[in-house]
Structures are given as C-alpha cells and as structure tokens.
PDB file of C-alpha atoms in Angstrom:
ATOM      1  CA  MET A   1     -33.286 -26.192  41.920  1.00 47.00           C
ATOM      2  CA  THR A   2     -30.181 -23.685  41.120  1.00 57.00           C
ATOM      3  CA  ASP A   3     -28.034 -22.624  44.298  1.00 70.00           C
ATOM      4  CA  ILE A   4     -29.329 -19.086  44.383  1.00 71.00           C
ATOM      5  CA  SER A   5     -26.244 -17.668  46.568  1.00 77.00           C
ATOM      6  CA  ASN A   6     -23.694 -19.033  44.218  1.00 91.00           C
ATOM      7  CA  ILE A   7     -25.862 -17.164  41.475  1.00 93.00           C
ATOM      8  CA  GLU A   8     -25.849 -14.148  43.501  1.00 94.00           C
ATOM      9  CA  ALA A   9     -22.085 -14.094  43.975  1.00 95.00           C
ATOM     10  CA  ARG A  10     -21.541 -14.548  40.513  1.00 95.00           C
ATOM     11  CA  VAL A  11     -23.750 -12.004  39.271  1.00 96.00           C
ATOM     12  CA  LYS A  12     -21.953  -9.421  41.769  1.00 96.00           C
ATOM     13  CA  LYS A  13     -18.574 -10.097  40.757  1.00 96.00           C
ATOM     14  CA  ILE A  14     -19.554  -9.596  36.885  1.00 96.00           C
ATOM     15  CA  ILE A  15     -21.072  -6.398  37.865  1.00 96.00           C
ATOM     16  CA  ILE A  16     -18.046  -5.355  39.593  1.00 96.00           C
ATOM     17  CA  GLU A  17     -15.624  -6.307  37.088  1.00 93.00           C
ATOM     18  CA  GLN A  18     -18.008  -4.626  34.345  1.00 92.00           C
ATOM     19  CA  LEU A  19     -18.809  -1.328  36.276  1.00 94.00           C
ATOM     20  CA  GLY A  20     -15.161  -1.186  37.974  1.00 93.00           C
ATOM     21  CA  VAL A  21     -17.357  -0.765  41.397  1.00 95.00           C
ATOM     22  CA  LYS A  22     -16.348  -1.620  44.817  1.00 95.00           C
ATOM     23  CA  GLU A  23     -18.061  -4.722  46.585  1.00 94.00           C
ATOM     24  CA  GLU A  24     -19.813  -2.726  49.245  1.00 95.00           C
ATOM     25  CA  GLN A  25     -21.326  -0.678  46.464  1.00 95.00           C
ATOM     26  CA  VAL A  26     -23.093  -3.811  45.076  1.00 96.00           C
ATOM     27  CA  THR A  27     -25.932  -4.119  47.388  1.00 96.00           C
ATOM     28  CA  ASN A  28     -28.922  -6.135  46.284  1.00 95.00           C
ATOM     29  CA  GLU A  29     -31.513  -2.882  45.860  1.00 96.00           C
ATOM     30  CA  ALA A  30     -28.553  -0.896  43.868  1.00 96.00           C
ATOM     31  CA  SER A  31     -29.599   0.566  40.549  1.00 96.00           C
ATOM     32  CA  PHE A  32     -26.973   0.098  37.911  1.00 96.00           C
ATOM     33  CA  VAL A  33     -27.602   3.718  36.614  1.00 96.00           C
ATOM     34  CA  GLU A  34     -28.607   5.260  39.658  1.00 96.00           C
ATOM     35  CA  ASP A  35     -26.284   4.105  42.130  1.00 96.00           C
ATOM     36  CA  LEU A  36     -23.282   2.185  40.495  1.00 96.00           C
ATOM     37  CA  GLY A  37     -23.081   5.297  37.620  1.00 95.00           C
ATOM     38  CA  ALA A  38     -23.643   2.930  34.640  1.00 95.00           C
ATOM     39  CA  ASP A  39     -24.362   4.845  31.477  1.00 92.00           C
ATOM     40  CA  SER A  40     -26.211   3.073  28.525  1.00 90.00           C
ATOM     41  CA  LEU A  41     -23.080   1.370  26.970  1.00 92.00           C
ATOM     42  CA  ASP A  42     -22.375   0.005  30.439  1.00 93.00           C
ATOM     43  CA  THR A  43     -25.777  -1.905  30.959  1.00 93.00           C
ATOM     44  CA  VAL A  44     -25.352  -3.310  27.366  1.00 92.00           C
ATOM     45  CA  GLU A  45     -21.874  -4.659  28.214  1.00 92.00           C
ATOM     46  CA  LEU A  46     -23.291  -5.787  31.749  1.00 95.00           C
ATOM     47  CA  VAL A  47     -26.246  -7.908  30.048  1.00 95.00           C
ATOM     48  CA  MET A  48     -23.669  -9.259  27.286  1.00 92.00           C
ATOM     49  CA  ALA A  49     -21.446 -10.435  30.065  1.00 93.00           C
ATOM     50  CA  LEU A  50     -24.304 -12.010  31.932  1.00 95.00           C
ATOM     51  CA  GLU A  51     -25.377 -13.652  28.751  1.00 94.00           C
ATOM     52  CA  GLU A  52     -21.616 -15.010  28.795  1.00 91.00           C
ATOM     53  CA  GLU A  53     -21.151 -16.146  32.131  1.00 93.00           C
ATOM     54  CA  PHE A  54     -24.492 -17.904  32.412  1.00 94.00           C
ATOM     55  CA  GLU A  55     -24.854 -19.149  28.652  1.00 94.00           C
ATOM     56  CA  LEU A  56     -28.189 -17.609  28.129  1.00 93.00           C
ATOM     57  CA  GLU A  57     -29.651 -15.116  25.650  1.00 93.00           C
ATOM     58  CA  ILE A  58     -31.570 -12.078  27.412  1.00 94.00           C
ATOM     59  CA  PRO A  59     -33.987 -10.439  24.765  1.00 94.00           C
ATOM     60  CA  ASP A  60     -33.624  -6.737  24.750  1.00 91.00           C
ATOM     61  CA  GLU A  61     -37.141  -6.275  26.301  1.00 94.00           C
ATOM     62  CA  ASP A  62     -36.023  -8.440  29.184  1.00 95.00           C
ATOM     63  CA  ALA A  63     -32.777  -6.482  29.618  1.00 94.00           C
ATOM     64  CA  GLU A  64     -34.345  -3.362  29.822  1.00 93.00           C
ATOM     65  CA  LYS A  65     -36.490  -4.522  32.883  1.00 94.00           C
ATOM     66  CA  ILE A  66     -32.774  -5.593  34.869  1.00 95.00           C
ATOM     67  CA  THR A  67     -32.069  -2.496  36.106  1.00 95.00           C
ATOM     68  CA  THR A  68     -30.780  -3.276  39.688  1.00 96.00           C
ATOM     69  CA  VAL A  69     -28.650  -6.148  41.342  1.00 96.00           C
ATOM     70  CA  GLN A  70     -31.381  -7.888  42.746  1.00 96.00           C
ATOM     71  CA  GLN A  71     -33.457  -8.113  39.253  1.00 96.00           C
ATOM     72  CA  ALA A  72     -30.278  -9.217  37.845  1.00 96.00           C
ATOM     73  CA  ILE A  73     -30.006 -12.113  40.372  1.00 95.00           C
ATOM     74  CA  ASP A  74     -33.701 -13.095  39.880  1.00 95.00           C
ATOM     75  CA  TYR A  75     -33.703 -13.122  36.019  1.00 95.00           C
ATOM     76  CA  ILE A  76     -30.936 -15.279  36.072  1.00 95.00           C
ATOM     77  CA  SER A  77     -31.960 -17.475  38.676  1.00 93.00           C
ATOM     78  CA  SER A  78     -35.368 -17.896  36.848  1.00 93.00           C
ATOM     79  CA  HIS A  79     -33.864 -18.809  33.639  1.00 90.00           C
ATOM     80  CA  ASN A  80     -30.603 -20.636  34.435  1.00 77.00           C
ATOM     81  CA  GLY A  81     -30.665 -24.381  34.243  1.00 60.00           C
TER      82      GLY A  81
ATOM     83  CA  MET B   1       6.408   6.640  11.193  1.00 62.00           C
ATOM     84  CA  THR B   2       4.618   5.354  14.056  1.00 76.00           C
ATOM     85  CA  THR B   3       4.470   1.098  14.204  1.00 93.00           C
ATOM     86  CA  LEU B   4       1.542  -0.850  13.960  1.00 97.00           C
ATOM     87  CA  ASP B   5       3.518  -3.618  15.964  1.00 97.00           C
ATOM     88  CA  GLY B   6       1.234  -6.078  17.860  1.00 96.00           C
ATOM     89  CA  GLU B   7      -2.184  -4.998  16.383  1.00 98.00           C
ATOM     90  CA  ILE B   8      -4.322  -7.196  14.775  1.00 98.00           C
ATOM     91  CA  VAL B   9      -6.200  -5.779  11.543  1.00 98.00           C
ATOM     92  CA  LEU B  10      -8.998  -7.414   9.328  1.00 98.00           C
ATOM     93  CA  VAL B  11      -9.312  -5.859   6.149  1.00 98.00           C
ATOM     94  CA  THR B  12     -12.295  -6.855   3.802  1.00 98.00           C
ATOM     95  CA  GLY B  13     -12.200  -6.927   0.028  1.00 98.00           C
ATOM     96  CA  ALA B  14      -8.410  -7.078   0.161  1.00 98.00           C
ATOM     97  CA  SER B  15      -7.575  -9.085  -3.033  1.00 97.00           C
ATOM     98  CA  ARG B  16      -6.871  -6.071  -5.265  1.00 95.00           C
ATOM     99  CA  GLY B  17      -7.164  -2.104  -5.367  1.00 96.00           C
ATOM    100  CA  ILE B  18      -7.630  -0.108  -2.405  1.00 97.00           C
ATOM    101  CA  GLY B  19      -7.890  -3.068   0.050  1.00 98.00           C
ATOM    102  CA  GLN B  20      -4.625  -4.742  -0.988  1.00 98.00           C
ATOM    103  CA  ALA B  21      -2.652  -1.863  -0.639  1.00 98.00           C
ATOM    104  CA  VAL B  22      -4.123  -1.078   2.778  1.00 98.00           C
ATOM    105  CA  ALA B  23      -3.323  -4.813   3.632  1.00 98.00           C
ATOM    106  CA  ARG B  24      -0.066  -4.386   2.334  1.00 98.00           C
ATOM    107  CA  GLU B  25       0.754  -0.936   4.271  1.00 98.00           C
ATOM    108  CA  LEU B  26      -0.583  -1.689   7.580  1.00 98.00           C
ATOM    109  CA  GLY B  27       1.571  -5.270   7.399  1.00 98.00           C
ATOM    110  CA  ARG B  28       4.689  -3.014   6.496  1.00 98.00           C
ATOM    111  CA  ARG B  29       3.935  -1.041   9.643  1.00 98.00           C
ATOM    112  CA  GLY B  30       3.997  -4.529  11.711  1.00 97.00           C
ATOM    113  CA  ALA B  31       0.670  -5.307  12.136  1.00 98.00           C
ATOM    114  CA  ALA B  32      -0.810  -8.793  11.711  1.00 98.00           C
ATOM    115  CA  VAL B  33      -3.227  -8.681   8.636  1.00 98.00           C
ATOM    116  CA  ILE B  34      -5.946 -10.799   7.846  1.00 98.00           C
ATOM    117  CA  GLY B  35      -7.284  -9.930   4.246  1.00 98.00           C
ATOM    118  CA  THR B  36     -10.858 -11.095   3.059  1.00 98.00           C
ATOM    119  CA  ALA B  37     -11.938 -11.752  -0.406  1.00 98.00           C
ATOM    120  CA  THR B  38     -15.048 -13.082  -1.905  1.00 97.00           C
ATOM    121  CA  THR B  39     -13.458 -16.067  -3.875  1.00 97.00           C
ATOM    122  CA  GLN B  40     -11.295 -18.842  -2.435  1.00 97.00           C
ATOM    123  CA  ALA B  41      -8.551 -18.034  -5.354  1.00 97.00           C
ATOM    124  CA  GLY B  42      -8.770 -14.350  -3.755  1.00 97.00           C
ATOM    125  CA  ALA B  43      -8.099 -15.515  -0.522  1.00 98.00           C
ATOM    126  CA  GLU B  44      -4.917 -17.703  -1.605  1.00 97.00           C
ATOM    127  CA  ALA B  45      -3.439 -14.789  -3.694  1.00 97.00           C
ATOM    128  CA  ILE B  46      -3.780 -12.536  -0.272  1.00 98.00           C
ATOM    129  CA  ASP B  47      -2.006 -15.513   1.282  1.00 97.00           C
ATOM    130  CA  ARG B  48       0.871 -15.520  -1.098  1.00 97.00           C
ATOM    131  CA  ASP B  49       1.087 -11.734  -1.521  1.00 97.00           C
ATOM    132  CA  LEU B  50       1.610 -11.424   2.570  1.00 98.00           C
ATOM    133  CA  ARG B  51       3.907 -14.028   2.656  1.00 97.00           C
ATOM    134  CA  ASP B  52       6.112 -12.398  -0.289  1.00 97.00           C
ATOM    135  CA  LEU B  53       5.982  -9.422   1.701  1.00 97.00           C
ATOM    136  CA  ASP B  54       6.607 -11.233   5.032  1.00 97.00           C
ATOM    137  CA  ILE B  55       3.790 -10.075   6.696  1.00 97.00           C
ATOM    138  CA  ARG B  56       2.321 -12.375   9.505  1.00 97.00           C
ATOM    139  CA  GLY B  57      -1.619 -12.786   8.763  1.00 97.00           C
ATOM    140  CA  ARG B  58      -3.456 -14.522   6.050  1.00 97.00           C
ATOM    141  CA  GLY B  59      -6.105 -14.713   3.282  1.00 98.00           C
ATOM    142  CA  LEU B  60      -9.691 -15.422   4.256  1.00 97.00           C
ATOM    143  CA  ARG B  61     -12.612 -16.223   2.058  1.00 98.00           C
ATOM    144  CA  LEU B  62     -15.605 -14.401   3.348  1.00 98.00           C
ATOM    145  CA  ASP B  63     -18.827 -13.091   1.727  1.00 98.00           C
ATOM    146  CA  VAL B  64     -19.430 -10.326   3.854  1.00 98.00           C
ATOM    147  CA  THR B  65     -23.122 -10.443   2.679  1.00 97.00           C
ATOM    148  CA  ASP B  66     -23.606 -13.387   4.939  1.00 97.00           C
ATOM    149  CA  PRO B  67     -24.361 -12.904   8.330  1.00 97.00           C
ATOM    150  CA  ALA B  68     -23.278 -16.283   9.604  1.00 97.00           C
ATOM    151  CA  ALA B  69     -20.320 -16.327   7.659  1.00 97.00           C
ATOM    152  CA  VAL B  70     -18.991 -12.959   9.194  1.00 98.00           C
ATOM    153  CA  ASP B  71     -19.570 -14.666  12.440  1.00 96.00           C
ATOM    154  CA  ALA B  72     -17.770 -17.814  11.629  1.00 97.00           C
ATOM    155  CA  ALA B  73     -14.756 -15.454  10.156  1.00 97.00           C
ATOM    156  CA  LEU B  74     -14.600 -13.694  13.317  1.00 97.00           C
ATOM    157  CA  LYS B  75     -14.320 -16.690  15.416  1.00 96.00           C
ATOM    158  CA  ALA B  76     -11.484 -18.486  13.305  1.00 96.00           C
ATOM    159  CA  VAL B  77      -9.591 -15.284  13.394  1.00 97.00           C
ATOM    160  CA  THR B  78      -9.768 -14.538  17.209  1.00 97.00           C
ATOM    161  CA  GLN B  79      -8.916 -18.438  17.744  1.00 97.00           C
ATOM    162  CA  GLU B  80      -5.711 -17.992  15.356  1.00 97.00           C
ATOM    163  CA  PHE B  81      -4.545 -14.315  15.865  1.00 97.00           C
ATOM    164  CA  GLY B  82      -6.712 -12.630  18.732  1.00 97.00           C
ATOM    165  CA  ALA B  83      -9.256 -10.422  18.569  1.00 97.00           C
ATOM    166  CA  PRO B  84      -8.880  -7.670  15.747  1.00 98.00           C
ATOM    167  CA  THR B  85      -7.966  -4.243  17.096  1.00 98.00           C
ATOM    168  CA  ILE B  86      -8.137  -3.101  13.912  1.00 98.00           C
ATOM    169  CA  LEU B  87     -11.029  -3.070  11.085  1.00 98.00           C
ATOM    170  CA  VAL B  88     -10.901  -1.602   7.660  1.00 98.00           C
ATOM    171  CA  ASN B  89     -14.270  -1.906   6.063  1.00 98.00           C
ATOM    172  CA  ASN B  90     -13.174  -1.926   2.282  1.00 98.00           C
ATOM    173  CA  ALA B  91     -15.267  -4.153   0.645  1.00 97.00           C
ATOM    174  CA  GLY B  92     -17.467  -2.953  -2.065  1.00 96.00           C
ATOM    175  CA  ILE B  93     -19.116  -2.905  -5.267  1.00 96.00           C
ATOM    176  CA  THR B  94     -20.786  -0.820  -8.069  1.00 96.00           C
ATOM    177  CA  ARG B  95     -24.016  -1.420  -9.924  1.00 96.00           C
ATOM    178  CA  ASP B  96     -24.171   1.788 -11.868  1.00 95.00           C
ATOM    179  CA  ASN B  97     -27.600   2.461 -13.744  1.00 96.00           C
ATOM    180  CA  LEU B  98     -29.770   5.640 -14.075  1.00 97.00           C
ATOM    181  CA  LEU B  99     -32.601   5.675 -11.207  1.00 97.00           C
ATOM    182  CA  LEU B 100     -35.207   5.099 -13.808  1.00 97.00           C
ATOM    183  CA  ARG B 101     -33.606   1.899 -14.992  1.00 97.00           C
ATOM    184  CA  MET B 102     -32.146   0.919 -11.741  1.00 98.00           C
ATOM    185  CA  LYS B 103     -33.407  -2.375 -10.573  1.00 98.00           C
ATOM    186  CA  GLU B 104     -34.601  -3.355  -7.438  1.00 98.00           C
ATOM    187  CA  GLU B 105     -31.595  -6.015  -7.086  1.00 98.00           C
ATOM    188  CA  GLU B 106     -28.817  -3.362  -8.253  1.00 98.00           C
ATOM    189  CA  TRP B 107     -30.029  -1.054  -5.399  1.00 98.00           C
ATOM    190  CA  ALA B 108     -30.253  -3.619  -2.775  1.00 98.00           C
ATOM    191  CA  SER B 109     -26.899  -5.679  -3.541  1.00 98.00           C
ATOM    192  CA  VAL B 110     -25.102  -2.371  -3.432  1.00 98.00           C
ATOM    193  CA  LEU B 111     -26.542  -1.508  -0.110  1.00 98.00           C
ATOM    194  CA  ASP B 112     -26.134  -4.920   1.376  1.00 98.00           C
ATOM    195  CA  THR B 113     -22.266  -5.230   0.342  1.00 98.00           C
ATOM    196  CA  ASP B 114     -21.309  -1.681   0.535  1.00 98.00           C
ATOM    197  CA  LEU B 115     -23.341  -0.396   3.575  1.00 98.00           C
ATOM    198  CA  THR B 116     -24.738  -3.272   5.892  1.00 98.00           C
ATOM    199  CA  SER B 117     -21.491  -5.508   5.641  1.00 98.00           C
ATOM    200  CA  VAL B 118     -20.054  -2.323   7.656  1.00 98.00           C
ATOM    201  CA  TYR B 119     -22.495  -2.617  10.146  1.00 98.00           C
ATOM    202  CA  ARG B 120     -22.172  -6.711  10.320  1.00 98.00           C
ATOM    203  CA  LEU B 121     -18.214  -6.311  10.498  1.00 98.00           C
ATOM    204  CA  SER B 122     -18.320  -3.294  12.980  1.00 98.00           C
ATOM    205  CA  LYS B 123     -20.679  -5.178  15.514  1.00 97.00           C
ATOM    206  CA  ALA B 124     -18.594  -8.318  15.032  1.00 97.00           C
ATOM    207  CA  VAL B 125     -15.384  -6.621  15.927  1.00 97.00           C
ATOM    208  CA  LEU B 126     -16.659  -4.479  18.763  1.00 96.00           C
ATOM    209  CA  ARG B 127     -17.164  -6.674  21.438  1.00 90.00           C
ATOM    210  CA  GLY B 128     -13.663  -7.609  21.294  1.00 94.00           C
ATOM    211  CA  MET B 129     -12.361  -3.847  21.398  1.00 96.00           C
ATOM    212  CA  MET B 130     -14.853  -2.818  24.158  1.00 93.00           C
ATOM    213  CA  LYS B 131     -13.142  -5.480  26.256  1.00 89.00           C
ATOM    214  CA  ALA B 132      -9.979  -4.296  25.149  1.00 92.00           C
ATOM    215  CA  GLN B 133     -10.831  -0.578  25.762  1.00 93.00           C
ATOM    216  CA  ARG B 134      -9.288   0.372  22.448  1.00 96.00           C
ATOM    217  CA  GLY B 135      -9.415  -0.068  19.079  1.00 98.00           C
ATOM    218  CA  ARG B 136      -9.872   1.511  15.498  1.00 98.00           C
ATOM    219  CA  ILE B 137     -12.761   1.372  13.063  1.00 98.00           C
ATOM    220  CA  ILE B 138     -12.159   2.728   9.468  1.00 98.00           C
ATOM    221  CA  SER B 139     -14.311   2.279   6.546  1.00 98.00           C
ATOM    222  CA  ILE B 140     -13.738   3.429   3.258  1.00 98.00           C
ATOM    223  CA  THR B 141     -16.482   5.657   1.710  1.00 98.00           C
ATOM    224  CA  SER B 142     -16.489   7.835  -1.361  1.00 98.00           C
ATOM    225  CA  VAL B 143     -16.145  11.298  -2.590  1.00 97.00           C
ATOM    226  CA  VAL B 144     -19.509  10.406  -4.168  1.00 97.00           C
ATOM    227  CA  GLY B 145     -21.163   9.799  -0.730  1.00 98.00           C
ATOM    228  CA  ALA B 146     -20.844  13.785  -0.591  1.00 97.00           C
ATOM    229  CA  THR B 147     -21.163  14.929  -3.945  1.00 97.00           C
ATOM    230  CA  GLY B 148     -23.808  12.291  -5.447  1.00 97.00           C
ATOM    231  CA  SER B 149     -23.002  11.055  -8.787  1.00 94.00           C
ATOM    232  CA  ALA B 150     -25.626  10.644 -12.059  1.00 94.00           C
ATOM    233  CA  GLY B 151     -26.043   6.868 -12.425  1.00 96.00           C
ATOM    234  CA  GLN B 152     -25.003   5.927  -8.751  1.00 97.00           C
ATOM    235  CA  ALA B 153     -27.916   6.688  -6.642  1.00 98.00           C
ATOM    236  CA  ASN B 154     -27.364   3.238  -5.221  1.00 98.00           C
ATOM    237  CA  TYR B 155     -23.330   3.537  -4.632  1.00 98.00           C
ATOM    238  CA  ALA B 156     -23.631   6.837  -3.318  1.00 98.00           C
ATOM    239  CA  ALA B 157     -26.419   6.318  -1.262  1.00 98.00           C
ATOM    240  CA  ALA B 158     -24.651   3.550   0.445  1.00 98.00           C
ATOM    241  CA  LYS B 159     -21.378   5.438   0.756  1.00 98.00           C
ATOM    242  CA  ALA B 160     -23.151   8.519   2.576  1.00 98.00           C
ATOM    243  CA  GLY B 161     -24.882   5.785   4.625  1.00 98.00           C
ATOM    244  CA  ILE B 162     -21.241   5.179   5.811  1.00 98.00           C
ATOM    245  CA  ILE B 163     -20.373   8.703   6.928  1.00 98.00           C
ATOM    246  CA  GLY B 164     -23.610   8.683   9.067  1.00 98.00           C
ATOM    247  CA  PHE B 165     -22.794   5.308  10.771  1.00 98.00           C
ATOM    248  CA  THR B 166     -19.165   6.390  11.181  1.00 98.00           C
ATOM    249  CA  LYS B 167     -20.286   9.721  13.123  1.00 98.00           C
ATOM    250  CA  SER B 168     -23.167   7.518  15.124  1.00 98.00           C
ATOM    251  CA  LEU B 169     -20.903   4.876  16.227  1.00 98.00           C
ATOM    252  CA  ALA B 170     -17.876   7.162  16.790  1.00 98.00           C
ATOM    253  CA  ARG B 171     -20.269   8.975  19.505  1.00 98.00           C
ATOM    254  CA  GLU B 172     -21.312   5.231  20.862  1.00 96.00           C
ATOM    255  CA  VAL B 173     -18.211   3.919  21.824  1.00 97.00           C
ATOM    256  CA  GLY B 174     -15.759   6.919  22.181  1.00 97.00           C
ATOM    257  CA  SER B 175     -15.805   6.624  26.161  1.00 94.00           C
ATOM    258  CA  ARG B 176     -14.208   2.928  25.473  1.00 95.00           C
ATOM    259  CA  ASN B 177     -11.321   4.295  23.612  1.00 97.00           C
ATOM    260  CA  ILE B 178     -12.309   3.074  19.898  1.00 98.00           C
ATOM    261  CA  THR B 179     -12.039   5.522  17.195  1.00 98.00           C
ATOM    262  CA  VAL B 180     -14.286   5.408  14.416  1.00 98.00           C
ATOM    263  CA  ASN B 181     -13.378   7.176  11.053  1.00 98.00           C
ATOM    264  CA  ALA B 182     -13.979   7.149   7.338  1.00 98.00           C
ATOM    265  CA  VAL B 183     -11.584   7.565   4.447  1.00 98.00           C
ATOM    266  CA  ALA B 184     -13.165   9.266   1.144  1.00 98.00           C
ATOM    267  CA  PRO B 185     -11.352   8.438  -1.844  1.00 98.00           C
ATOM    268  CA  GLY B 186     -11.829  10.394  -5.350  1.00 96.00           C
ATOM    269  CA  LEU B 187     -10.740   9.038  -8.270  1.00 95.00           C
ATOM    270  CA  ILE B 188      -8.141   6.074  -7.730  1.00 96.00           C
ATOM    271  CA  ASP B 189      -6.560   4.100 -10.525  1.00 94.00           C
ATOM    272  CA  THR B 190      -8.137   0.671  -9.765  1.00 91.00           C
ATOM    273  CA  ASP B 191     -10.104  -2.057 -11.378  1.00 87.00           C
ATOM    274  CA  MET B 192     -13.367  -0.416 -10.626  1.00 83.00           C
ATOM    275  CA  THR B 193     -12.474   2.933 -12.291  1.00 87.00           C
ATOM    276  CA  ARG B 194     -10.829   1.442 -15.033  1.00 87.00           C
ATOM    277  CA  ALA B 195     -14.256   0.310 -16.167  1.00 85.00           C
ATOM    278  CA  LEU B 196     -15.324   3.872 -16.366  1.00 85.00           C
ATOM    279  CA  PRO B 197     -15.700   5.268 -20.199  1.00 89.00           C
ATOM    280  CA  GLU B 198     -12.369   6.806 -21.425  1.00 90.00           C
ATOM    281  CA  ALA B 199     -14.149  10.453 -21.871  1.00 91.00           C
ATOM    282  CA  GLN B 200     -15.740  10.311 -18.493  1.00 87.00           C
ATOM    283  CA  ARG B 201     -12.315   9.472 -16.781  1.00 89.00           C
ATOM    284  CA  LEU B 202     -10.509  12.130 -18.716  1.00 91.00           C
ATOM    285  CA  ALA B 203     -13.326  14.685 -17.670  1.00 91.00           C
ATOM    286  CA  LEU B 204     -12.964  13.534 -14.186  1.00 90.00           C
ATOM    287  CA  VAL B 205      -8.987  13.777 -14.316  1.00 94.00           C
ATOM    288  CA  GLU B 206      -9.521  17.263 -15.560  1.00 94.00           C
ATOM    289  CA  SER B 207     -11.638  18.443 -12.475  1.00 93.00           C
ATOM    290  CA  ILE B 208      -8.702  17.128 -10.136  1.00 97.00           C
ATOM    291  CA  PRO B 209      -6.508  20.149  -9.066  1.00 97.00           C
ATOM    292  CA  LEU B 210      -3.562  17.731  -8.566  1.00 97.00           C
ATOM    293  CA  GLN B 211      -4.290  16.861 -12.078  1.00 95.00           C
ATOM    294  CA  ARG B 212      -3.672  13.133 -11.771  1.00 95.00           C
ATOM    295  CA  PRO B 213      -5.785  10.106 -10.372  1.00 96.00           C
ATOM    296  CA  GLY B 214      -4.802   8.939  -7.040  1.00 97.00           C
ATOM    297  CA  GLU B 215      -2.971   5.723  -6.403  1.00 97.00           C
ATOM    298  CA  PRO B 216      -4.248   2.850  -3.818  1.00 98.00           C
ATOM    299  CA  GLN B 217      -1.430   3.871  -2.082  1.00 98.00           C
ATOM    300  CA  ASP B 218      -2.280   7.224  -1.590  1.00 98.00           C
ATOM    301  CA  VAL B 219      -5.354   5.848   0.187  1.00 98.00           C
ATOM    302  CA  ALA B 220      -3.419   3.302   2.086  1.00 98.00           C
ATOM    303  CA  ASN B 221      -1.094   5.941   3.516  1.00 98.00           C
ATOM    304  CA  VAL B 222      -4.365   7.987   5.108  1.00 98.00           C
ATOM    305  CA  VAL B 223      -5.983   4.626   6.347  1.00 98.00           C
ATOM    306  CA  ALA B 224      -2.320   3.844   8.094  1.00 98.00           C
ATOM    307  CA  PHE B 225      -2.446   7.368   9.539  1.00 98.00           C
ATOM    308  CA  LEU B 226      -5.883   6.446  11.298  1.00 98.00           C
ATOM    309  CA  ALA B 227      -5.083   3.269  12.289  1.00 98.00           C
ATOM    310  CA  SER B 228      -1.800   4.681  14.207  1.00 98.00           C
ATOM    311  CA  ALA B 229      -1.449   6.535  17.498  1.00 97.00           C
ATOM    312  CA  ASP B 230      -0.927   9.443  15.652  1.00 97.00           C
ATOM    313  CA  ALA B 231      -4.494   9.726  15.219  1.00 98.00           C
ATOM    314  CA  ASP B 232      -5.559   9.008  18.700  1.00 98.00           C
ATOM    315  CA  TYR B 233      -7.793  12.070  19.011  1.00 98.00           C
ATOM    316  CA  VAL B 234      -9.506  11.818  15.636  1.00 98.00           C
ATOM    317  CA  THR B 235     -12.903  10.217  15.564  1.00 98.00           C
ATOM    318  CA  GLY B 236     -16.064  10.540  13.543  1.00 98.00           C
ATOM    319  CA  ALA B 237     -13.793  12.074  10.627  1.00 98.00           C
ATOM    320  CA  THR B 238     -13.961  11.700   7.187  1.00 98.00           C
ATOM    321  CA  LEU B 239     -10.514  12.210   5.459  1.00 98.00           C
ATOM    322  CA  HIS B 240     -11.134  13.339   1.860  1.00 98.00           C
ATOM    323  CA  VAL B 241      -8.320  11.567  -0.380  1.00 98.00           C
ATOM    324  CA  ASN B 242      -8.926  13.260  -3.807  1.00 97.00           C
ATOM    325  CA  GLY B 243      -6.595  15.102  -5.122  1.00 98.00           C
ATOM    326  CA  GLY B 244      -8.552  18.193  -4.419  1.00 98.00           C
ATOM    327  CA  MET B 245     -11.578  17.014  -6.443  1.00 96.00           C
ATOM    328  CA  PHE B 246     -14.056  17.698  -4.158  1.00 97.00           C
ATOM    329  CA  MET B 247     -13.328  20.059  -0.966  1.00 96.00           C
ATOM    330  CA  ALA B 248     -15.236  19.570   2.139  1.00 85.00           C
TER     331      ALA B 248
END
C-alpha cells in the first residue's frame, strides 16, 4: 500500500510549480483548466512532470481524464508501485 | 553583432554545405555547437573543424531517421553540454525523379530524412526548452517548397511540409517564449546543387536578380539572425535567402 498523503503532497507540489499557482488554490476539487487557469499546453506539461516525478507513463487516453487535482492523486495512487 | 554566448546549438547535417557554415557561424558568435553527421568520419571531421576554429562543442554521429538514436543523442548532448537552446534542422537529401518514375522508396526516404526528422528533433529538444521558457527552432526548407520543382515532388513536398510544421509549432509554443522559424535557401553553391546538370544550373542563375548562386555563408548569416536576440519577435516566419529568384 502506497502512502496516499505523501502522494497527495507530491502531486500538489508539482501542480503549484507547473501552473505557477498558490498552495491554497490547489484544493482537491480544483479543475486545472477552470480553477487553476491551465491551457492545453500546461496540462500536457503537467502530465509530463507527473510522469517524471512518479516514473510512470500515462497514456494519452488516461491523461485526458485527469482534469482535477483529485483525479491526478487517484490516478497516481492506483498506478504507482 | 549580438552574441550567442551561453547558447547550446544542435545542428543536423553539419559536415558540409549549409549545415557546416551554420555550425561555424553560430560557434563564431559564441555558442557551443554540436554538429551531427550520418557517418563516423563525418562526425570526426566536424570535431576537427570546431577544434580548429576554437569552438566549444563536438561532432556527433546521428541517423536522423532513427527515433531511438535521436533520443539517445539528445540524452548524451544534454549530459555533456546541457539541454540545447537552439536547434537547427538542416539535414536533408534529394532523390530526384519525375513522379511517373518515382519509386515508393525515393518518396519515403526523402520525406523521412527531410521532414519526419524535423518532427523527431524538434520534439526531442522541446521539453528542455519548455522548462527553460526559451528556445529557438530553425529549420532549413527550400525555395522549391514554395515554388515547386519538376522532378522534385518528394523534396518539394517535404520542404513545404516544414513550412506548415513551423507555423503550427510556432503557435503551440509561443507562450513559452520559444520561436520557430524556417529559412528557405534558393540556389546555394553546395555539393547538393553541384550535382545539377550544368545547363540547368546556368538557367537557374539567369533567373536570379542578384545574378549569382548563393554561398552557404549567406544562409548561415540569416540562421544566426534568427538564433539571436535580434529576432526575439520573429516566429512562424519563413525567410527567403535566394537572391531574388523567388519573391514571396
């Protein structure tokens, strides 16, 4: 069992860095595009950064479904380790 | 003259012709230059040439039609010099033939070497440039990409493809301060054009308002401009370097 809270913290840290947003904006429900102001290039970069951090490959069809902070955490949690 | 100090340049097809002139000119302006060639002998010649000119960098053997080799080359370059900040897509071949006689292989090899390599190399350097929030991608196209040329349907298609690619990528990555441009040489005095029949060459020169073929240096100067801070606000453009042979 992977440490969910640790994954959550790492995912949020990457989102803050990649999107240049404030920590308090990155709630679990936040949508990258609608709430955090990401454009399509930002979301691709974000997915690439997550792939790098967690050493996994996220296929395009999965990446399309990761649109919120919580979805990213859930995806990483279920595919990590 | 603006300096390219601190820049890391990757030039494909740098052992002779336009690529060699570009490697030398960007190096002369202060950039570290990695020049690729398809053969080991070509890579070693680039190595020697850069050393003779006191340019930091090296020659690298690379087959631009091999995706795995492109990735490996990028990794090696990044480890040794850092992520490239300027890419010059120059590698190219011709396999001229009238379409009626053109073999599938003649079509495919030109498209792969001249156009698909631009996709591969650009994609490979893009990640580093996005992180750095700056970068230059400059691709060498050709006047025939704009005018067409009998006997060169494959080459003209590849070169026109580069122009469409350039405009699209310029739109994609403009927000990251990465510019993407093309340079379209006309008749330049290189091994590639010396292979033309003399009569055809003379007829071409007659159609040039400046009444001479261009030198590789003429093209290198324009590439150096696009690579420099002087061209900060130029993106998605195709600059024609053809002595007036074709006016866009």
